[in-house]
DNA sequence: GATGAATGAGATTTCATTCAT
DNA sequence: GATGAATGAAATCTCATTCAT
């Protein structure tokens, strides 16, 4: 990928996260990325297509990072690793989570990405359920839904509700809960 | 409040929830509410001030509905009532939750409502913590954060992630969890 | 005149002088004068007619104040009195001069008041020329034009050009000049 | 500068002078300059910034034209040249003077240009005072203020008060006055 | 005399996109 | 690949004026 295209994607990701998709103008992206409008439209069909490219490529990164979870170890260890991963990202890539939250809940962007969002949710669901399947086939579905809700809820409250969210305490609580889980 | 002002607020609430704040034009609000632009600007200073009025009045409604939780009964009963309330609203007022999610995560609207959002979160936090205080003063804070995260995460997944979310099953799981809670 | 009508005229004069005619909205006049729009339109046909009423009534006041110049005294004394009058007003009613300057040079208001402005200029010219006629019939016209230009130029520079205009020095210079004038 | 930007500036200057700043709509500028609204906002940040650009560039032109006054000749000759210059411009660029008068006295435009107006006044004052300094260091300040007031007053009366202003006669009077001035 | 809700035309400004170079 | 002038539709907002009460 050309340097300039990459630059545009990075700039757009940052601006979409900070200002929201609607409030980020193509002119601003061009200015911040230090390229011309003509060039952006040479690389991307439209503003929407920039968003779609960002979203899908972030899905790929997410899948790759999940692949790294060692599935040879015992399920409780996998859960621990998964939870640690999530909290690590939550602390170190706030902007990325914010970006995802705002494009998912903004109806205009949401509808653009509907299929991609479903696809990503499906991948995530399956990769978590695979772990719980080893613990309890009967309850794996409900456990998966619960853990995903817990993670999303924590992210939401951490990023957008409370100023002084006790993230470490919540993390410990969650690790403890899933460490006690019975086969 | 005059009929027309009320009409504008209702129409705007519906449109903000369905289309998002940015994508809802004043022209559309006027058209749907069947009033002139001039009238809307006679009653409201700006588009933003419509949003603020909707948000703060919904906070007031939320507080009133919480007041109805009977605090003379034992804490577990209160929790049950709280959870039932939330799930009832989740099923019966999807639009309202969607509205809240998208204005909270859209940076432009978020910043407008920052103070009001914090205030609402604070009220909610205190009203839930009051219940957990009766169960365990030591753990009431972490329990409150956890329950709020669970509720938000469930709402988020139900409304915006999964098409076929097993809401009843999740509700049962949650009720069961908090029924088993030990003093 | 009703108290409220008077209040509207006063408020409008002040606002027109401070903000300019175009930038003063009827809504603002109503708010500042603490009356309703309906009432203003009961007393005045339009915003323009408020302006016209203010202008013509100020012309009447100006004529009255000129009448006070004692034409029995010798012409140099009259000139002295006239100059003193002008400088007194200049220092004590800046807002009024500002109002006049901006409506005279704003094409939109200017055209509204064209006839009234000419009329006032004519009255002023005649009342000054009457004095110079006693000094020199030959040169009275040019002397009148010159004095009027001097006065307007001083007002303009004092009110709108220089921050630290030496008004007293200029006044002394002018008094001196016309004291030396020869029959 | 692109042809179209220049076209917009010229059109705006003419319209601001004829109609006033407030009454000149961007739509009209676009129509008269035969360009789109988008283009105007591509070249200028706002309507106000068009005004500022016009004003400052006219200050530059004024400075350049003043530079042409030959300061090697004797001071009375310089004064004669200055007065001739002013009257020449007054007769040949009425629109420009009108433009300046109305933006200086319209409070909304005045405040925009406050700093630029002061700057220009300062330049003018200094360039006139430089001449009078050669005649009388003691009286150069008062003489400068007087001449500037005379010029502004004449311009004002010529352009905006009297229909049949005897400009030539006034000019002769002024030339005569400053020709008699004593060292 | 007095109110203020209501209108609608028109103002400034924004912005995704196109296109000649 | 790269530029940036140019477009035009649509956005938010303003405001003099009207009118039912």
XYZ file of C-alpha atoms (C1' of nucleotides) in Angstrom:
774
model
C 0.000 0.000 0.000
C 1.330 3.437 -0.867
C 2.598 5.571 1.993
C 0.015 8.209 1.286
C -2.880 5.775 1.313
C -1.668 4.415 4.626
C -1.361 7.953 5.954
C -4.937 8.704 4.963
C -6.216 5.588 6.711
C -4.346 6.386 9.900
C -5.448 9.987 9.920
C -9.049 9.062 9.195
C -9.091 6.453 11.967
C -7.858 8.963 14.471
C -10.278 11.661 13.350
C -13.289 9.351 13.130
C -12.546 8.230 16.678
C -12.061 11.718 18.010
C -14.733 13.639 16.134
C -17.077 10.978 14.845
C -17.620 10.028 11.233
C -20.124 12.751 10.365
C -18.100 15.523 11.938
C -14.907 14.534 10.160
C -14.812 16.249 6.801
C -12.806 15.028 3.851
C -11.135 18.427 3.848
C -9.910 17.862 7.388
C -8.615 14.385 6.604
C -6.710 15.831 3.643
C -5.290 18.653 5.709
C -4.168 16.421 8.566
C -2.776 13.745 6.274
C -1.138 16.444 4.177
C -2.469 15.177 0.878
C -4.784 16.651 -1.698
C -8.450 15.864 -2.145
C -7.712 14.511 -5.580
C -5.337 11.990 -4.126
C -7.778 10.745 -1.517
C -10.368 10.216 -4.217
C -7.764 8.459 -6.282
C -7.308 5.880 -3.527
C -10.844 5.702 -2.173
C -14.175 5.787 -3.894
C -15.816 7.837 -1.176
C -15.698 8.817 2.456
C -17.813 5.773 3.247
C -15.337 3.477 1.600
C -12.575 4.824 3.864
C -14.684 3.879 6.845
C -15.382 0.414 5.484
C -11.699 -0.203 4.790
C -10.777 0.868 8.317
C -13.412 -1.343 9.857
C -12.675 -4.463 7.898
C -8.945 -4.169 8.346
C -9.445 -3.750 12.092
C -11.531 -6.922 12.079
C -8.613 -8.751 10.476
C -6.237 -7.468 13.121
C -8.638 -8.594 15.819
C -8.833 -12.087 14.358
C -5.073 -12.314 14.150
C -4.692 -11.282 17.760
C -7.234 -13.906 18.812
C -5.409 -16.588 16.866
C -2.584 -16.051 19.276
C -4.596 -17.489 22.120
C -3.036 -20.801 22.813
C -5.780 -23.362 22.457
C -3.652 -26.245 23.638
C -3.763 -25.038 27.207
C -6.642 -25.782 29.538
C -9.844 -23.703 29.109
C -9.490 -21.703 32.324
C -6.069 -20.601 31.189
C -7.513 -19.591 27.849
C -10.185 -17.511 29.524
C -7.559 -15.834 31.660
C -5.530 -15.050 28.585
C -8.594 -13.715 26.760
C -9.567 -11.445 29.643
C -6.014 -10.202 30.030
C -5.896 -9.457 26.300
C -9.105 -7.464 26.385
C -8.083 -5.362 29.371
C -4.670 -4.764 27.880
C -6.217 -3.412 24.684
C -8.786 -1.445 26.645
C -6.030 0.407 28.442
C -3.698 0.776 25.517
C -5.973 1.516 22.616
C -8.853 3.550 23.953
C -9.209 5.419 20.695
C -9.816 2.199 18.801
C -12.604 1.140 21.166
C -14.145 4.585 20.998
C -14.046 4.436 17.218
C -15.861 1.112 17.255
C -18.461 2.223 19.728
C -19.347 5.357 17.876
C -19.614 3.843 14.420
C -21.682 0.984 15.799
C -24.225 3.223 17.483
C -24.442 5.990 14.951
C -27.292 4.768 12.726
C -25.806 6.222 9.566
C -22.462 4.467 9.929
C -24.030 1.411 11.498
C -26.137 0.711 8.439
C -23.077 1.039 6.226
C -21.231 -1.571 8.206
C -24.138 -3.812 9.185
C -22.799 -6.908 7.443
C -19.236 -6.360 8.622
C -20.361 -5.809 12.207
C -22.399 -9.017 12.200
C -19.485 -10.908 10.706
C -17.113 -9.651 13.355
C -19.581 -10.392 16.153
C -19.998 -13.896 14.805
C -16.252 -14.524 14.735
C -15.863 -13.221 18.252
C -18.803 -15.261 19.502
C -17.451 -18.451 18.007
C -13.960 -17.932 19.286
C -15.235 -17.436 22.829
C -17.783 -20.231 22.632
C -15.038 -22.625 21.530
C -13.469 -22.130 24.925
C -16.644 -22.557 26.934
C -17.542 -25.662 24.926
C -14.667 -27.385 26.661
C -16.097 -26.461 30.036
C -19.773 -27.165 29.516
C -21.462 -27.877 26.224
C -24.817 -27.321 27.891
C -24.050 -23.868 29.186
C -21.444 -22.692 26.707
C -23.861 -20.477 24.766
C -25.198 -18.616 27.773
C -21.714 -18.319 29.229
C -20.458 -16.838 25.994
C -23.249 -14.293 25.809
C -22.626 -13.388 29.419
C -18.876 -12.915 29.095
C -19.269 -10.845 25.922
C -21.854 -8.660 27.645
C -19.595 -8.234 30.650
C -16.673 -7.204 28.471
C -18.712 -4.778 26.392
C -20.371 -3.333 29.463
C -17.063 -2.798 31.190
C -15.588 -1.157 28.090
C -18.611 1.096 27.784
C -18.555 2.173 31.414
C -14.804 2.590 31.437
C -14.655 4.628 28.261
C -17.805 6.624 28.378
C -19.556 6.711 31.706
C -17.352 6.914 34.761
C -14.391 9.217 35.129
C -12.636 7.144 37.750
C -13.545 3.627 36.741
C -11.767 1.030 38.914
C -10.624 -1.001 35.960
C -8.099 -3.113 37.864
C -10.602 -4.050 40.518
C -13.152 -5.035 37.884
C -10.534 -7.025 36.036
C -9.605 -8.922 39.204
C -13.278 -9.626 39.887
C -13.760 -10.992 36.389
C -10.608 -13.127 36.475
C -11.692 -14.503 39.813
C -15.198 -15.308 38.601
C -13.950 -17.279 35.598
C -11.236 -18.954 37.583
C -13.857 -20.446 39.877
C -15.983 -21.684 37.019
C -16.838 -25.397 37.293
C -16.610 -27.913 34.531
C -45.987 23.267 27.334
C -47.584 24.216 24.054
C -48.786 21.378 21.842
C -46.359 22.287 19.100
C -43.315 22.386 21.335
C -44.234 18.944 22.687
C -44.739 17.726 19.129
C -41.276 18.916 18.167
C -39.683 17.152 21.134
C -41.440 13.887 20.377
C -40.604 14.031 16.698
C -36.982 14.917 17.378
C -36.596 12.100 19.913
C -37.880 9.579 17.414
C -35.728 10.893 14.581
C -32.562 11.252 16.662
C -32.980 7.625 17.720
C -33.669 6.343 14.229
C -31.258 8.430 12.179
C -28.804 9.792 14.711
C -28.422 13.406 15.720
C -26.197 14.505 12.853
C -28.308 12.913 10.183
C -31.536 14.378 11.485
C -31.948 17.763 9.861
C -34.007 20.544 11.326
C -35.926 20.555 8.056
C -36.906 16.935 8.607
C -37.970 17.577 12.193
C -40.120 20.462 10.969
C -41.630 18.409 8.194
C -42.461 15.468 10.440
C -43.741 17.658 13.255
C -45.651 19.724 10.722
C -44.385 23.054 11.968
C -42.269 25.792 10.434
C -38.555 26.270 11.007
C -39.272 29.581 12.591
C -41.422 27.960 15.214
C -38.786 25.445 16.189
C -36.305 28.281 16.650
C -38.924 30.194 18.580
C -39.086 27.392 21.136
C -35.493 26.180 21.027
C -32.265 28.087 20.748
C -30.649 25.542 18.477
C -30.702 21.949 17.352
C -28.318 21.177 20.182
C -30.663 22.637 22.753
C -33.417 20.285 21.564
C -31.082 17.394 22.245
C -30.218 18.694 25.679
C -33.854 19.175 26.592
C -34.667 15.630 25.485
C -31.774 14.184 27.435
C -32.408 16.007 30.676
C -36.126 15.330 30.624
C -35.416 11.635 30.045
C -33.116 11.703 33.067
C -35.975 13.083 35.119
C -38.281 10.327 33.919
C -35.639 7.759 34.773
C -35.294 9.117 38.291
C -39.035 9.059 38.794
C -39.249 5.454 37.647
C -36.479 4.495 40.057
C -38.294 6.101 42.910
C -40.921 3.432 42.420
C -38.557 0.705 43.580
C -39.851 -0.258 46.961
C -36.980 0.144 49.365
C -38.855 -1.354 52.298
C -38.516 -4.843 50.929
C -35.406 -6.950 51.394
C -32.401 -6.198 49.123
C -32.652 -9.330 46.975
C -36.231 -8.402 46.189
C -35.110 -4.940 45.250
C -32.468 -6.326 42.911
C -35.060 -8.579 41.314
C -37.359 -5.622 40.818
C -34.528 -3.538 39.357
C -33.519 -6.222 36.890
C -37.110 -6.817 35.885
C -37.553 -3.078 35.335
C -34.508 -2.843 33.110
C -35.441 -5.791 30.951
C -38.981 -4.531 30.656
C -37.771 -1.184 29.394
C -35.220 -2.832 27.147
C -37.953 -4.758 25.406
C -40.514 -2.006 25.350
C -38.466 1.068 24.643
C -35.702 -0.013 22.315
C -35.724 3.356 20.615
C -34.989 5.138 23.869
C -31.953 2.948 24.581
C -30.730 3.352 21.019
C -31.069 7.099 21.334
C -29.000 7.062 24.496
C -26.321 4.826 23.063
C -25.813 6.870 19.942
C -25.677 10.250 21.614
C -23.289 8.928 24.237
C -20.818 7.556 21.725
C -21.022 10.218 19.063
C -18.246 12.603 20.121
C -20.080 15.698 18.966
C -23.210 14.966 20.972
C -21.298 13.382 23.798
C -19.372 16.546 24.519
C -22.587 18.552 24.556
C -24.088 16.307 27.172
C -20.966 15.480 29.142
C -22.173 17.021 32.380
C -25.682 15.630 32.064
C -24.366 12.144 31.302
C -22.112 12.184 34.355
C -24.976 13.396 36.494
C -27.261 10.631 35.301
C -24.563 8.001 35.763
C -24.012 9.228 39.279
C -27.688 9.009 40.173
C -27.901 5.510 38.751
C -24.769 4.400 40.531
C -25.990 5.652 43.879
C -29.419 4.143 43.544
C -27.937 0.721 42.778
C -25.244 0.976 45.414
C -27.869 1.766 48.035
C -29.231 -1.738 47.497
C -25.888 -3.506 47.605
C -24.926 -1.589 50.744
C -27.553 -3.621 52.560
C -25.955 -6.846 51.379
C -22.294 -6.070 51.882
C -20.795 -2.704 52.650
C -17.377 -4.099 51.787
C -18.263 -5.254 48.329
C -21.111 -2.917 47.429
C -18.991 -0.740 45.176
C -17.568 -3.529 43.061
C -20.962 -5.230 42.921
C -22.561 -2.024 41.682
C -19.967 -1.518 38.963
C -20.409 -5.133 37.935
C -24.186 -5.061 37.725
C -24.164 -1.777 35.802
C -21.625 -3.197 33.357
C -23.701 -6.348 32.929
C -26.825 -4.353 32.217
C -25.124 -2.025 29.756
C -23.347 -4.885 28.047
C -26.565 -6.811 27.654
C -28.368 -3.761 26.288
C -25.544 -3.130 23.856
C -25.426 -6.706 22.589
C -29.191 -7.002 22.426
C -29.710 -3.763 20.573
C -26.699 -3.533 18.371
C -24.751 -6.726 18.001
C -26.758 -9.906 17.787
C -29.853 -10.367 15.703
C -31.228 -13.206 17.755
C -30.146 -12.292 21.224
C -31.585 -14.712 23.830
C -32.773 -11.948 26.089
C -35.018 -14.132 28.269
C -32.262 -16.636 28.899
C -29.840 -13.870 29.854
C -32.416 -12.315 32.095
C -32.988 -15.633 33.876
C -29.238 -16.055 34.296
C -28.890 -12.611 35.806
C -31.870 -13.019 38.142
C -30.461 -16.333 39.261
C -27.009 -14.861 39.889
C -28.298 -12.083 42.098
C -30.754 -14.339 43.867
C -27.877 -16.507 45.059
C -25.894 -13.542 46.302
C -24.743 -13.940 49.912
C -24.982 -11.341 52.637
C -47.078 59.327 23.810
C -47.567 56.122 25.757
C -44.810 55.112 28.111
C -44.229 51.925 26.203
C -43.899 53.641 22.863
C -41.367 56.025 24.383
C -39.502 53.072 25.863
C -39.322 51.396 22.471
C -37.955 54.538 20.839
C -35.295 54.982 23.496
C -34.272 51.360 23.386
C -34.153 51.319 19.605
C -32.054 54.495 19.482
C -29.534 53.007 21.836
C -29.398 49.689 20.007
C -29.250 51.222 16.529
C -26.312 53.344 17.686
C -24.508 50.476 19.353
C -25.180 47.636 16.934
C -26.282 49.341 13.763
C -29.733 49.202 12.234
C -29.313 45.909 10.394
C -27.844 44.104 13.355
C -30.573 45.225 15.724
C -33.420 42.764 15.519
C -36.971 43.565 16.465
C -36.774 40.682 18.897
C -33.881 42.368 20.680
C -35.658 45.722 20.839
C -38.682 43.963 22.359
C -36.572 42.114 24.865
C -34.608 45.183 25.969
C -37.678 47.393 26.082
C -39.565 44.626 27.860
C -42.555 44.727 25.584
C -44.081 42.211 23.226
C -43.666 42.122 19.481
C -47.345 42.658 19.074
C -47.129 45.896 20.973
C -44.261 47.237 18.926
C -46.208 46.537 15.764
C -49.195 48.198 17.315
C -47.235 51.434 17.681
C -45.038 51.229 14.592
C -45.750 50.045 11.099
C -42.355 48.464 10.668
C -38.768 48.482 11.821
C -38.036 51.131 9.213
C -40.712 53.383 10.596
C -39.074 53.257 14.027
C -35.872 54.494 12.435
C -37.653 57.276 10.600
C -39.422 58.417 13.748
C -36.146 58.495 15.651
C -34.412 60.451 12.916
C -37.097 63.052 12.390
C -37.618 63.626 16.071
C -33.875 64.122 16.497
C -33.976 66.688 13.715
C -36.647 68.569 15.650
C -34.532 68.536 18.776
C -31.584 69.833 16.792
C -33.617 72.722 15.390
C -34.863 73.637 18.831
C -31.363 73.701 20.222
C -30.230 75.927 17.364
C -33.079 78.308 17.976
C -31.443 78.990 21.293
C -28.539 80.665 19.618
C -29.040 84.283 20.357
C -29.132 86.058 17.010
C -29.175 89.467 18.539
C -25.538 89.268 19.497
C -22.738 89.989 17.066
C -21.847 87.269 14.517
C -18.487 86.270 16.052
C -20.268 85.646 19.324
C -22.819 83.536 17.512
C -20.088 81.470 15.910
C -18.462 80.985 19.265
C -21.745 79.861 20.729
C -22.362 77.461 17.818
C -18.924 75.880 18.108
C -19.259 75.558 21.842
C -22.655 73.906 21.379
C -21.319 71.372 18.896
C -18.347 70.391 21.040
C -20.558 70.137 24.085
C -22.869 67.697 22.301
C -19.944 65.827 20.810
C -18.593 65.125 24.263
C -21.893 64.486 25.943
C -23.859 62.554 23.396
C -21.404 60.401 21.513
C -24.005 57.716 20.964
C -26.266 60.156 19.153
C -23.511 61.198 16.757
C -22.576 57.600 16.183
C -26.177 56.772 15.410
C -26.314 59.550 12.867
C -23.055 58.622 11.232
C -23.941 55.003 10.800
C -27.405 55.497 9.415
C -26.132 58.139 7.027
C -23.419 55.930 5.564
C -25.196 52.608 5.548
C -26.750 52.606 2.083
C -29.833 50.700 3.174
C -30.747 53.140 5.933
C -29.462 56.115 4.009
C -31.923 55.567 1.184
C -34.768 55.303 3.673
C -33.918 58.654 5.155
C -32.684 60.434 2.046
C -35.291 63.155 2.131
C -35.040 63.701 5.876
C -31.255 63.897 5.718
C -31.375 66.494 2.956
C -33.944 68.464 4.894
C -31.825 68.468 8.027
C -28.686 69.388 6.089
C -30.568 72.245 4.496
C -31.760 73.591 7.850
C -28.286 73.360 9.272
C -26.731 75.016 6.252
C -29.156 77.895 6.374
C -28.762 78.463 10.072
C -24.984 78.639 9.751
C -25.058 80.719 6.592
C -27.342 83.237 8.304
C -24.448 83.984 10.648
C -21.787 84.266 7.956
C -24.067 86.475 5.875
C -23.578 89.127 8.515
C -19.830 88.853 8.132
C -19.467 88.639 4.381
C -22.265 88.128 1.884
C -19.673 87.318 -0.766
C -17.958 84.571 1.123
C -20.753 83.344 3.369
C -21.456 80.256 1.254
C -17.905 79.011 1.121
C -17.414 79.833 4.788
C -20.503 77.841 5.684
C -19.409 74.804 3.667
C -16.000 75.042 5.272
C -17.220 75.250 8.848
C -19.675 72.397 8.342
C -16.923 70.254 6.852
C -14.624 71.085 9.734
C -17.253 70.148 12.284
C -18.171 66.885 10.558
C -14.532 65.979 10.029
C -13.695 66.610 13.667
C -16.683 64.563 14.816
C -15.702 61.745 12.501
C -12.078 61.671 13.605
C -12.982 62.050 17.261
C -15.605 59.328 17.265
C -14.247 56.835 14.843
C -10.624 57.264 13.939
C -8.299 58.310 16.717
C -8.275 56.835 20.183
C -6.711 59.843 21.828
C -8.128 62.717 19.844
C -7.087 66.123 21.294
C -10.591 67.495 21.204
C -9.900 70.497 23.434
C -6.923 71.580 21.395
C -8.906 71.292 18.179
C -11.753 73.220 19.719
C -9.386 76.010 20.777
C -7.914 76.107 17.275
C -11.342 76.379 15.717
C -12.540 79.058 18.147
C -9.383 80.996 17.485
C -9.765 80.721 13.727
C -13.295 82.070 13.725
C -12.509 84.728 16.267
C -9.947 86.203 13.893
C -12.324 86.204 10.966
C -12.614 89.577 9.236
C -15.803 91.282 8.222
C -4.173 35.199 -7.515
C -6.650 33.131 -9.466
C -8.940 34.997 -11.816
C -11.997 33.915 -9.918
C -10.727 35.006 -6.544
C -9.912 38.423 -7.998
C -13.344 38.544 -9.568
C -14.965 37.859 -6.217
C -12.962 40.613 -4.529
C -13.864 43.158 -7.179
C -17.510 42.230 -7.165
C -17.671 42.283 -3.383
C -15.972 45.693 -3.203
C -18.472 47.154 -5.593
C -21.469 45.613 -3.852
C -20.302 46.445 -0.329
C -19.910 50.072 -1.423
C -23.272 50.211 -3.156
C -25.430 48.201 -0.811
C -23.450 48.055 2.397
C -21.880 44.999 3.940
C -24.956 43.653 5.687
C -27.219 44.041 2.703
C -24.825 42.354 0.318
C -25.577 38.657 0.440
C -23.077 35.995 -0.452
C -25.625 34.760 -2.963
C -25.544 38.116 -4.708
C -21.755 38.232 -4.764
C -21.741 34.763 -6.306
C -24.346 35.682 -8.871
C -22.589 38.893 -9.916
C -19.147 37.290 -9.941
C -20.611 34.289 -11.761
C -19.108 31.724 -9.440
C -20.583 29.176 -7.070
C -20.967 29.633 -3.345
C -18.626 26.734 -2.799
C -15.887 28.536 -4.662
C -16.192 31.678 -2.609
C -15.867 29.613 0.546
C -12.934 27.805 -0.996
C -11.055 31.083 -1.306
C -12.403 32.904 1.748
C -13.172 31.666 5.204
C -16.258 33.797 5.560
C -18.012 36.890 4.332
C -16.153 38.831 6.999
C -12.814 37.651 5.736
C -13.650 39.008 2.282
C -14.215 42.386 3.865
C -10.960 42.215 5.771
C -9.021 41.276 2.668
C -10.554 44.165 0.749
C -9.782 46.628 3.517
C -6.205 45.614 4.098
C -5.381 45.475 0.421
C -6.844 48.947 -0.011
C -4.621 50.149 2.825
C -1.634 48.812 0.934
C -2.680 50.620 -2.205
C -3.099 53.807 -0.208
C 0.383 53.508 1.227
C 1.854 52.929 -2.203
C 0.101 55.977 -3.622
C 1.398 58.089 -0.721
C 4.909 56.939 -1.386
C 4.621 58.771 -4.673
C 4.507 62.133 -2.943
C 7.803 63.691 -3.709
C 9.395 64.531 -0.381
C 12.366 66.314 -1.888
C 10.276 69.316 -2.803
C 9.436 72.052 -0.353
C 6.661 71.368 2.186
C 4.080 73.737 0.668
C 4.483 71.901 -2.623
C 3.978 68.622 -0.852
C 0.794 69.854 0.763
C -0.462 71.032 -2.601
C 0.294 67.645 -4.087
C -1.429 65.871 -1.205
C -4.577 67.971 -1.479
C -4.677 67.536 -5.231
C -4.312 63.773 -4.788
C -7.173 63.594 -2.328
C -9.544 65.645 -4.460
C -8.601 63.642 -7.529
C -9.460 60.395 -5.764
C -12.602 61.898 -4.282
C -13.884 62.693 -7.721
C -12.680 59.571 -9.428
C -13.266 56.880 -6.865
C -16.405 57.872 -5.024
C -17.340 54.252 -4.539
C -14.118 53.582 -2.666
C -14.727 56.450 -0.250
C -18.299 55.378 0.250
C -17.152 51.863 0.987
C -14.756 53.139 3.600
C -17.279 55.420 5.231
C -19.915 52.786 5.578
C -17.716 50.046 6.960
C -16.171 52.486 9.424
C -19.491 53.628 10.838
C -21.394 50.372 10.766
C -20.674 48.984 14.234
C -20.651 45.363 13.074
C -18.042 45.933 10.375
C -16.220 48.558 12.382
C -15.436 46.120 15.176
C -14.150 43.593 12.662
C -11.717 46.086 11.254
C -10.874 48.033 14.398
C -7.199 47.164 14.366
C -6.813 47.691 10.632
C -8.580 51.054 10.791
C -6.316 52.267 13.571
C -3.289 51.108 11.655
C -4.339 52.935 8.541
C -5.174 56.100 10.468
C -1.767 55.958 12.061
C 0.012 55.643 8.735
C -1.952 58.532 7.305
C -1.364 60.702 10.324
C 2.362 60.124 10.221
C 2.665 60.761 6.516
C 0.868 64.112 6.851
C 2.666 65.104 10.024
C 5.999 64.492 8.316
C 5.147 67.363 6.001
C 4.003 69.766 8.698
C 7.077 68.965 10.781
C 9.085 70.817 8.148
C 6.883 73.865 8.560
C 6.496 74.054 12.306
C 7.522 71.384 14.794
C 5.487 73.190 17.442
C 2.255 73.180 15.543
C 2.652 70.149 13.280
C 0.386 67.944 15.375
C -2.530 70.327 15.531
C -2.088 71.177 11.865
C -2.181 67.508 10.948
C -5.329 66.847 12.944
C -6.906 69.900 11.358
C -6.079 69.005 7.780
C -7.226 65.412 8.251
C -10.502 66.630 9.733
C -10.969 69.062 6.858
C -10.391 66.353 4.298
C -12.706 63.847 5.990
C -15.377 66.471 6.527
C -15.263 67.545 2.904
C -15.439 63.943 1.720
C -18.364 63.306 4.030
C -20.314 66.376 2.931
C -19.499 65.836 -0.729
C -20.450 62.191 -0.756
C -23.283 62.020 1.673
C -24.816 65.325 2.585
C -25.129 67.864 -0.183
C -26.349 67.117 -3.660
C -24.640 70.054 -5.282
C -21.446 70.331 -3.286
C -19.096 72.983 -4.700
C -16.095 70.713 -4.612
C -13.887 72.886 -6.816
C -14.513 75.976 -4.757
C -13.735 74.126 -1.546
C -10.596 72.722 -3.085
C -9.429 76.191 -4.104
C -10.142 77.471 -0.596
C -8.123 74.680 0.950
C -5.205 75.075 -1.458
C -5.194 78.776 -0.754
C -5.236 78.265 3.018
C -2.247 75.940 2.995
C -0.380 78.031 0.467
C -0.470 80.964 2.876
C 0.775 78.894 5.778
C 3.779 80.403 7.525
C 6.948 78.637 8.548
C -53.413 48.210 24.483
C -50.896 43.857 24.883
C -49.157 38.954 24.202
C -46.231 35.557 22.010
C -46.896 31.582 18.875
C -46.304 31.012 14.199
C -44.666 31.805 9.404
C -41.535 31.578 5.440
C -38.151 33.681 2.906
C -33.550 34.126 2.852
C -28.964 34.412 5.191
C -24.296 32.182 5.971
C -21.866 28.199 5.836
C -20.442 23.130 5.085
C -19.096 19.483 2.450
C -18.686 15.211 -0.497
C -17.411 14.926 -4.829
C -15.622 16.011 -9.722
C -12.329 17.285 -13.020
C -8.892 19.804 -15.754
C -4.106 19.994 -15.364
C 0.110 9.460 -8.705
C -1.022 14.172 -7.353
C -3.087 18.956 -7.095
C -6.622 22.165 -5.685
C -10.200 24.986 -8.015
C -14.876 24.442 -8.657
C -19.670 22.783 -7.958
C -24.286 22.579 -5.942
C -27.178 20.607 -2.701
C -28.333 20.912 1.783
C -27.422 22.300 6.553
C -28.299 25.547 10.554
C -30.073 29.626 11.830
C -32.190 34.683 11.595
C -35.711 37.740 11.355
C -39.458 41.082 9.990
C -43.920 40.491 10.155
C -48.774 38.546 11.083
C -52.565 37.167 13.786
C -55.580 34.798 17.087
C -56.529 35.716 21.699
